[in-house]
Coordinates of C-alpha atoms in Angstrom, one line a residue:
X21 CA 0.0 -0.1 0.0
X22 CA 3.1 2.2 0.4
X23 CA 2.8 3.5 -3.2
X24 CA -0.7 4.7 -2.5
X25 CA 0.0 6.4 0.6
X26 CA 2.0 9.0 -1.1
X27 CA -1.0 9.8 -3.4
X28 CA -2.7 12.9 -1.8
X29 CA -6.1 11.6 -3.3
X30 CA -5.7 8.4 -1.3
X31 CA -6.6 8.0 2.4
X32 CA -6.4 4.6 4.2
X33 CA -9.1 4.3 7.0
X34 CA -8.7 1.4 9.4
X35 CA -12.2 0.4 10.5
X36 CA -14.3 -2.7 11.3
X37 CA -17.0 -2.6 8.8
X38 CA -19.0 -4.8 11.0
X39 CA -19.5 -1.5 12.8
X40 CA -21.3 1.5 11.2
X41 CA -18.9 4.3 10.1
X42 CA -19.7 8.2 9.6
X43 CA -17.4 8.9 6.9
X44 CA -18.3 12.6 6.3
X45 CA -17.3 13.2 9.8
X46 CA -13.8 11.5 9.9
X47 CA -11.2 14.4 10.3
X48 CA -8.9 12.8 7.7
X49 CA -11.4 12.7 5.1
X50 CA -12.6 16.3 5.5
X51 CA -10.5 17.1 2.6
X52 CA -12.9 15.1 0.3
X53 CA -16.0 17.0 1.3
X54 CA -18.0 14.0 1.4
X55 CA -20.9 15.9 3.0
X56 CA -21.2 17.9 -0.4
X57 CA -19.6 15.6 -2.9
X58 CA -21.1 12.3 -1.6
X59 CA -19.6 8.9 -2.3
X60 CA -19.8 7.8 -6.1
X61 CA -19.0 4.0 -5.8
X62 CA -18.3 1.5 -3.2
X63 CA -16.5 -1.8 -3.8
X64 CA -17.0 -4.6 -1.2
X65 CA -14.3 -7.3 -0.9
X66 CA -14.3 -7.2 2.8
X67 CA -14.4 -11.0 4.1
X68 CA -11.8 -13.3 6.0
X69 CA -10.9 -16.1 3.7
X70 CA -7.4 -17.6 5.1
X71 CA -7.6 -21.1 5.1
X72 CA -5.4 -21.6 8.1
X73 CA -7.2 -19.1 10.2
X74 CA -10.6 -19.9 9.3
X75 CA -11.6 -21.7 12.4
X76 CA -10.8 -18.6 14.4
X77 CA -12.8 -16.3 12.2
X78 CA -16.1 -18.0 11.7
X79 CA -17.9 -15.5 13.6
X80 CA -16.4 -12.6 11.9
X81 CA -16.9 -14.3 8.6
X82 CA -20.6 -14.5 9.2
X83 CA -20.9 -10.9 10.3
X84 CA -18.7 -9.9 7.2
X85 CA -21.4 -11.7 5.2
X86 CA -24.3 -10.0 6.9
X87 CA -23.8 -7.0 9.1
X88 CA -21.1 -5.3 7.2
X89 CA -22.8 -6.0 4.0
X90 CA -25.7 -4.2 5.5
X91 CA -23.7 -1.3 6.7
X92 CA -22.2 -0.8 3.2
X93 CA -25.7 -1.0 1.8
X94 CA -27.0 1.6 4.1
X95 CA -24.1 3.8 3.0
X96 CA -25.1 3.3 -0.6
X97 CA -28.6 4.1 0.1
X98 CA -27.7 7.2 1.9
X99 CA -25.2 8.7 -0.7
X100 CA -27.0 7.2 -3.8
X101 CA -23.8 5.4 -4.6
X102 CA -23.2 2.4 -6.8
X103 CA -22.1 -0.4 -5.0
X104 CA -20.2 -3.6 -6.4
X105 CA -20.5 -6.5 -4.1
X106 CA -17.9 -9.4 -4.6
X107 CA -19.2 -12.7 -4.2
X108 CA -17.7 -16.0 -4.6
X109 CA -17.9 -19.2 -6.6
X110 CA -18.6 -21.0 -3.5
X111 CA -22.1 -20.2 -3.8
X112 CA -22.6 -22.8 -6.2
X113 CA -21.3 -25.4 -3.8
X114 CA -19.0 -28.5 -4.4
X115 CA -17.6 -29.0 -7.9
X116 CA -20.0 -31.3 -9.8
X117 CA -18.1 -33.3 -12.6
X118 CA -21.3 -33.6 -14.7
X119 CA -21.2 -30.0 -15.2
X120 CA -18.4 -28.7 -17.2
X121 CA -18.6 -25.0 -16.9
X122 CA -21.3 -23.5 -14.2
X123 CA -23.7 -20.7 -15.2
X124 CA -24.9 -17.9 -13.2
X125 CA -28.6 -19.4 -13.3
X126 CA -27.3 -22.5 -11.4
X127 CA -28.8 -22.3 -8.0
X128 CA -26.0 -24.6 -6.6
X129 CA -26.3 -26.8 -3.3
X130 CA -24.7 -25.8 -0.2
X131 CA -24.5 -27.6 3.1
X132 CA -25.7 -24.7 5.8
X133 CA -24.2 -26.7 8.6
X134 CA -20.7 -27.9 7.1
X135 CA -17.5 -26.8 8.8
X136 CA -17.0 -24.0 6.0
X137 CA -20.7 -22.8 6.2
X138 CA -20.0 -19.6 7.6
X139 CA -18.1 -18.6 4.3
X140 CA -20.4 -20.4 1.7
X141 CA -23.8 -20.0 3.3
X142 CA -22.7 -16.5 4.2
X143 CA -21.8 -15.5 0.6
X144 CA -25.4 -16.7 -0.4
X145 CA -26.9 -14.7 2.2
X146 CA -25.0 -11.8 1.3
X147 CA -26.2 -11.9 -2.5
X148 CA -29.6 -12.2 -1.0
X149 CA -29.4 -9.1 1.0
X150 CA -27.8 -7.0 -2.0
X151 CA -30.6 -8.1 -4.2
X152 CA -33.3 -7.3 -1.8
X153 CA -31.8 -4.0 -1.0
X154 CA -31.5 -3.2 -4.5
X155 CA -35.2 -4.0 -5.2
X156 CA -36.7 -2.6 -2.2
X157 CA -34.6 0.6 -2.0
X158 CA -34.0 1.1 -5.8
X159 CA -30.2 1.4 -5.3
X160 CA -27.6 0.5 -7.9
X161 CA -26.1 -2.7 -6.4
X162 CA -24.2 -5.2 -8.6
X163 CA -22.7 -8.7 -7.9
X164 CA -19.7 -10.5 -9.4
X165 CA -18.9 -14.2 -8.4
X166 CA -15.1 -14.3 -8.1
X167 CA -13.5 -17.8 -8.8
X168 CA -9.8 -18.8 -7.6
X169 CA -7.8 -15.6 -8.0
X170 CA -4.0 -15.0 -7.5
X171 CA -1.2 -12.6 -8.0
X172 CA 1.3 -10.2 -6.4
X173 CA 1.0 -8.9 -2.7
X174 CA -0.6 -12.2 -1.5
X175 CA 0.2 -13.0 2.1
X176 CA 2.9 -15.9 2.3
X177 CA 1.3 -17.3 5.6
X178 CA -2.4 -17.3 4.9
X179 CA -2.5 -20.9 3.7
X180 CA -3.7 -20.3 0.0
X181 CA -2.2 -22.6 -2.5
X182 CA -0.2 -20.4 -5.0
X183 CA 1.7 -18.4 -2.4
X184 CA 2.3 -21.6 -0.3
X185 CA 3.6 -23.2 -3.4
X186 CA 6.0 -20.5 -4.0
X187 CA 7.2 -19.9 -0.7
X188 CA 7.9 -23.7 -0.4
X189 CA 9.6 -23.8 -3.8
X190 CA 11.9 -20.8 -2.7
X191 CA 12.8 -22.9 0.3
X192 CA 13.3 -26.1 -1.7
X193 CA 10.7 -27.7 0.4
X194 CA 8.2 -30.4 -1.0
X195 CA 5.1 -28.7 -2.4
X196 CA 2.0 -30.3 -0.8
X197 CA -1.2 -30.3 -2.6
X198 CA -4.2 -30.9 -0.4
X199 CA -5.9 -33.8 -2.2
X200 CA -5.1 -36.2 -4.8
X201 CA -4.0 -36.2 -8.5
X202 CA -7.6 -35.4 -9.7
X203 CA -7.6 -31.8 -8.0
X204 CA -8.5 -29.5 -10.8
X205 CA -9.3 -25.8 -10.5
X206 CA -9.0 -22.5 -12.5
X207 CA -6.8 -19.7 -11.7
X208 CA -7.2 -16.0 -12.8
X209 CA -4.7 -13.4 -12.6
X210 CA -5.7 -10.4 -10.3
X211 CA -5.2 -7.6 -12.8
X212 CA -7.8 -9.5 -15.0
X213 CA -10.2 -9.4 -12.1
X214 CA -9.6 -5.6 -11.4
X215 CA -10.4 -4.9 -15.1
X216 CA -13.6 -7.0 -15.0
X217 CA -14.6 -5.2 -11.8
X218 CA -14.1 -1.7 -13.2
X219 CA -16.1 -2.7 -16.3
X220 CA -18.8 -4.2 -14.2
X221 CA -19.3 -0.8 -12.1
X222 CA -19.3 1.0 -15.3
X223 CA -21.9 -1.2 -17.0
X224 CA -25.7 -1.4 -16.8
X225 CA -25.5 -5.0 -15.7
X226 CA -26.6 -6.0 -12.2
X227 CA -25.3 -9.5 -12.2
X228 CA -24.5 -11.8 -10.8
X229 CA -21.9 -12.5 -13.3
X230 CA -19.0 -15.0 -13.2
X231 CA -15.6 -13.8 -13.0
X232 CA -12.6 -16.1 -13.4
X233 CA -10.7 -18.2 -15.8
X234 CA -12.6 -21.0 -17.7
X235 CA -9.4 -23.1 -18.2
X236 CA -9.5 -26.1 -16.1
X237 CA -6.2 -27.3 -14.8
X238 CA -4.6 -30.1 -12.7
X239 CA -3.2 -28.4 -9.4
X240 CA -0.4 -30.8 -9.5
X241 CA 0.6 -29.3 -13.0
X242 CA 0.3 -25.7 -11.4
X243 CA 2.7 -26.8 -8.6
X244 CA 5.0 -28.3 -11.0
X245 CA 5.1 -25.2 -13.3
X246 CA 6.1 -23.1 -10.1
X247 CA 8.9 -25.5 -9.1
X248 CA 10.1 -25.4 -12.8
X249 CA 9.9 -21.5 -13.0
X250 CA 11.9 -21.1 -9.7
X251 CA 14.5 -23.8 -10.5
X252 CA 13.6 -25.4 -7.2
X253 CA 14.7 -29.0 -5.9
X254 CA 11.2 -29.3 -4.3
X255 CA 8.9 -32.3 -5.3
X256 CA 5.2 -32.1 -5.5
X257 CA 3.2 -34.6 -3.5
X258 CA -0.3 -35.2 -2.1
X259 CA -1.4 -34.1 1.3
X260 CA -4.4 -34.4 3.5
X261 CA -7.6 -32.7 2.1
X262 CA -8.3 -29.4 3.6
X263 CA -12.2 -28.5 3.8
X264 CA -11.5 -25.0 2.9
X265 CA -9.2 -25.7 -0.3
X266 CA -11.4 -27.9 -2.4
X267 CA -12.0 -28.3 -6.0
X268 CA -14.6 -25.7 -7.2
X269 CA -16.7 -25.2 -10.1
X270 CA -15.2 -23.8 -13.5
X271 CA -17.2 -20.6 -14.7
X272 CA -19.0 -20.2 -17.7
X273 CA -17.9 -16.7 -18.6
X274 CA -20.4 -16.2 -21.6
X275 CA -22.2 -13.3 -19.6
X276 CA -19.0 -11.5 -18.7
X277 CA -18.0 -11.6 -22.5
X278 CA -21.5 -10.6 -23.6
X279 CA -22.4 -8.0 -21.0
X280 CA -19.0 -6.6 -20.1
X281 CA -17.0 -7.3 -23.0
X282 CA -14.6 -9.2 -20.7
X283 CA -12.4 -11.9 -20.9
X284 CA -9.2 -13.0 -18.8
X285 CA -6.1 -12.2 -20.9
X286 CA -3.1 -13.0 -18.8
X287 CA -1.5 -16.5 -19.3
X288 CA -0.9 -18.6 -16.2
X289 CA 2.7 -19.1 -17.0
X290 CA 3.2 -15.1 -17.3
X291 CA 0.9 -14.6 -14.2
X292 CA 2.9 -17.3 -12.2
X293 CA 6.2 -15.5 -13.4
X294 CA 4.9 -12.0 -12.1
X295 CA 3.7 -13.6 -8.8
X296 CA 6.9 -15.3 -8.2
X297 CA 8.9 -12.1 -8.6
X298 CA 6.8 -10.3 -6.2
X299 CA 6.5 -13.0 -3.4
X300 CA 10.4 -13.7 -3.8
X301 CA 11.1 -9.9 -3.1
X302 CA 8.6 -9.9 -0.1
X303 CA 9.8 -13.3 1.3
X304 CA 13.3 -11.5 1.5
X305 CA 12.1 -8.4 3.0
X306 CA 10.1 -10.6 5.7
X307 CA 13.1 -12.6 6.1
X308 CA 15.3 -9.5 6.9
X309 CA 12.6 -8.0 9.1
X310 CA 12.3 -11.4 11.1
X311 CA 16.1 -11.4 11.5
X312 CA 16.2 -7.8 12.7
X313 CA 13.1 -8.3 15.3
X314 CA 15.0 -11.5 16.7

């Protein structure tokens, strides 16, 4: 975020959005004259999603998908703002091998009592809230459903697959795929997702619209690509399945193409290269900091 902090038109506000916030009365935001200028656009991406910290955050996850969404919808209603809610492919439930690519009209099947239900069912409830606020209060609310996304600036200690693979390959440790050799998924580069979000906000579409790569790839293949790109001595092996890291549906992106003019353009190989470069640098900085702290 350092490159943004130097921008006079950017202000970072640390706040728990499970609690209401009065932006126009915050001293650090006075320069934006919100009481006169209002707020034009709201992008809601706030939700815990760290696999290794999931159990510690189940209540916060529920609140992020309910109370926090309500607070932002109330803000959109107050300022007559456009709001884009980032949902997830988890609303479709577990991957169904009989469905090659899943369309937005598919209602999905989700277990409301599973270990991961605070996230999966929470995302479904959040969509319900967005749609009902939109219809009842006539606000300009939109929904996109994100599929697996990766790229620079991901945390190295959150338990997500791509950064974990890169970290372990840099350390010449074995890469552990949580599942067997039949674990397939898709991976969309972050700049493609940002492009889709901007196009969605500027469009007349309300969604939901799938945003992700429609290329189905074996996760073992992805891990091996990372090992090869780094020149690591690591091996790729199976590990115990993790209930928060599972095969997910592959998106049908027909609507994103026809309604937004959007397709993912970054290749996996190039995206991994850019991500490796960034995480390699961040890992070095973190290692130096840890050494100094000790």
